[in-house]
Amino acid sequence: MMQRTVKSLFFLVIFLICLASMLRTLIWSMVDNNTMAPFKPPHRKKQHPGPAELCEGCKVAIEKVKNVTSQTLKKNEYNFEKLRLQLKSQCNGSEKAIITQANTPLGSKIRYDGEQSRTHEVKLKTFNTFVKVRPFQRKTYETCAVVGNGGILRDSGCGEEINSAQFVIRCNLPPLDNGFEEDVGNKTDLVTANPSIFVQRYNSLMKHRRSFAENLRIYGNSLLLCPAFSYGINTNLCQRAADSVKEFKIPMQTVYLNPEYLLSLVRFWSSQGLKEHRQSTGLMMVSLALELCDDVHLYGFWPYSNHPHGLYALTNHYYDNVMPKRGVHSMSQEFDLLLKLHSQGVLRLHLEDC
């Protein structure tokens, strides 16, 4: 009996030694620096505040959103291709959206889209600032994210999803750091710049050119798109911006919006029922993306001060609450158009947390 007990204990000890060895090997393999991914805490969505009093126009807009989002929507290839072909034939953004030396030769006259009685003769100095080859030549992207600056993006957690798009378009030099990355991402392939920003933040780039240029580094190796020929005052401002990019060796390429393209967009969307004299930068970029991209996703395009789902109060932008000038754009009409395109399966309008 004693011999049998000793034998059982011996095998138990051997088993425990083998088990300890296996556990030690497993633990070391887990902590090996070459194989173990760093620990990341799970993403915790921030708690949104409770519902607030609805803004003027919010109730109607929210009902429209509910009616559309209650349906299961997928991309409609027929509707998408139909609109894309219409945009290409009537606006041709892939060739005409950006001024180049090919589509705007030396000696030609550019008509300002915001001041149509005014023209600019292209002389050598201006001509040399135009890119030689259009940026989107024979290029189609699988997925594009067009990122507006609406307050709906704050605490949305959409940054990773936005960054996953093949081509990311942003509007009007928005902040991407200081905690905003989680909500809006930081990948940028094209960013627009309203010249009013140069005036308000950088003293018309007569001073503060270095700080302006250094602030552009956050957008990486992207295109800086400037409407140099929308209004006469914009021309010198955009030229100073381009000069600053070169002077301080910022890895961006400055390109100019073609006013002929912008005028063709006004005509096109007017034929689709949108009646406004001048479209927002956001809609201009959505129009371009519909030509360049197979799948178009929109973020931050909600022009109202209550969240469409949580009903809580929103700031105008995700980074501030500065209100837009009245009468410049018809944002509610533009949103109705985008919601219609979403319901038709042409694009995806994101109005929820990610």
Short mmCIF file of N, CA, C and O in Angstrom, two decimals, residues 61-62 65-66 152 302 306-312 314 351-352:
data_model
loop_
_atom_site.label_atom_id
_atom_site.label_comp_id
_atom_site.label_asym_id
_atom_site.label_seq_id
_atom_site.Cartn_x
_atom_site.Cartn_y
_atom_site.Cartn_z
N ALA A 61 -36.44 68.08 -39.49
CA ALA A 61 -35.25 67.39 -39.99
C ALA A 61 -35.08 66.04 -39.32
O ALA A 61 -34.74 65.04 -39.98
N ILE A 62 -35.32 65.97 -38.03
CA ILE A 62 -35.15 64.71 -37.29
C ILE A 62 -36.18 63.69 -37.74
O ILE A 62 -35.86 62.49 -37.86
N VAL A 65 -34.93 62.22 -40.91
CA VAL A 65 -33.84 61.27 -40.65
C VAL A 65 -34.41 59.95 -40.15
O VAL A 65 -33.98 58.87 -40.58
N LYS A 66 -35.36 60.00 -39.24
CA LYS A 66 -35.96 58.77 -38.70
C LYS A 66 -36.62 57.95 -39.81
O LYS A 66 -36.50 56.73 -39.84
N ILE A 152 -21.88 67.42 -34.49
CA ILE A 152 -22.30 66.03 -34.33
C ILE A 152 -21.11 65.08 -34.22
O ILE A 152 -21.23 63.97 -33.70
N TRP A 302 -24.29 67.66 -40.48
CA TRP A 302 -25.57 67.83 -39.77
C TRP A 302 -25.64 69.29 -39.34
O TRP A 302 -24.91 69.71 -38.44
N ASN A 306 -29.40 70.26 -32.48
CA ASN A 306 -29.77 69.11 -31.65
C ASN A 306 -29.34 67.84 -32.37
O ASN A 306 -29.46 67.74 -33.59
N HIS A 307 -28.84 66.87 -31.60
CA HIS A 307 -28.43 65.60 -32.21
C HIS A 307 -29.66 64.88 -32.75
O HIS A 307 -30.71 64.84 -32.09
N PRO A 308 -29.59 64.30 -33.95
CA PRO A 308 -30.78 63.68 -34.55
C PRO A 308 -31.27 62.44 -33.81
O PRO A 308 -32.43 62.05 -33.97
N HIS A 309 -30.41 61.82 -33.01
CA HIS A 309 -30.82 60.63 -32.27
C HIS A 309 -30.95 60.89 -30.77
O HIS A 309 -31.98 60.58 -30.17
N GLY A 310 -29.93 61.50 -30.16
CA GLY A 310 -29.99 61.77 -28.72
C GLY A 310 -30.75 63.03 -28.36
O GLY A 310 -31.12 63.22 -27.20
N LEU A 311 -30.96 63.92 -29.33
CA LEU A 311 -31.69 65.18 -29.16
C LEU A 311 -30.97 66.18 -28.24
O LEU A 311 -31.51 67.24 -27.94
N TYR A 312 -29.76 65.85 -27.78
CA TYR A 312 -29.03 66.78 -26.91
C TYR A 312 -28.44 67.91 -27.75
O TYR A 312 -28.31 67.81 -28.98
N LEU A 314 -25.98 70.54 -29.52
CA LEU A 314 -24.70 70.43 -30.20
C LEU A 314 -24.12 71.83 -30.44
O LEU A 314 -24.86 72.79 -30.64
N LEU A 351 -24.78 59.71 -39.32
CA LEU A 351 -25.38 60.61 -38.33
C LEU A 351 -25.46 59.95 -36.96
O LEU A 351 -26.29 60.32 -36.14
N GLU A 352 -24.61 58.97 -36.73
CA GLU A 352 -24.62 58.25 -35.47
C GLU A 352 -23.19 58.11 -34.95
O GLU A 352 -22.23 58.32 -35.68
#
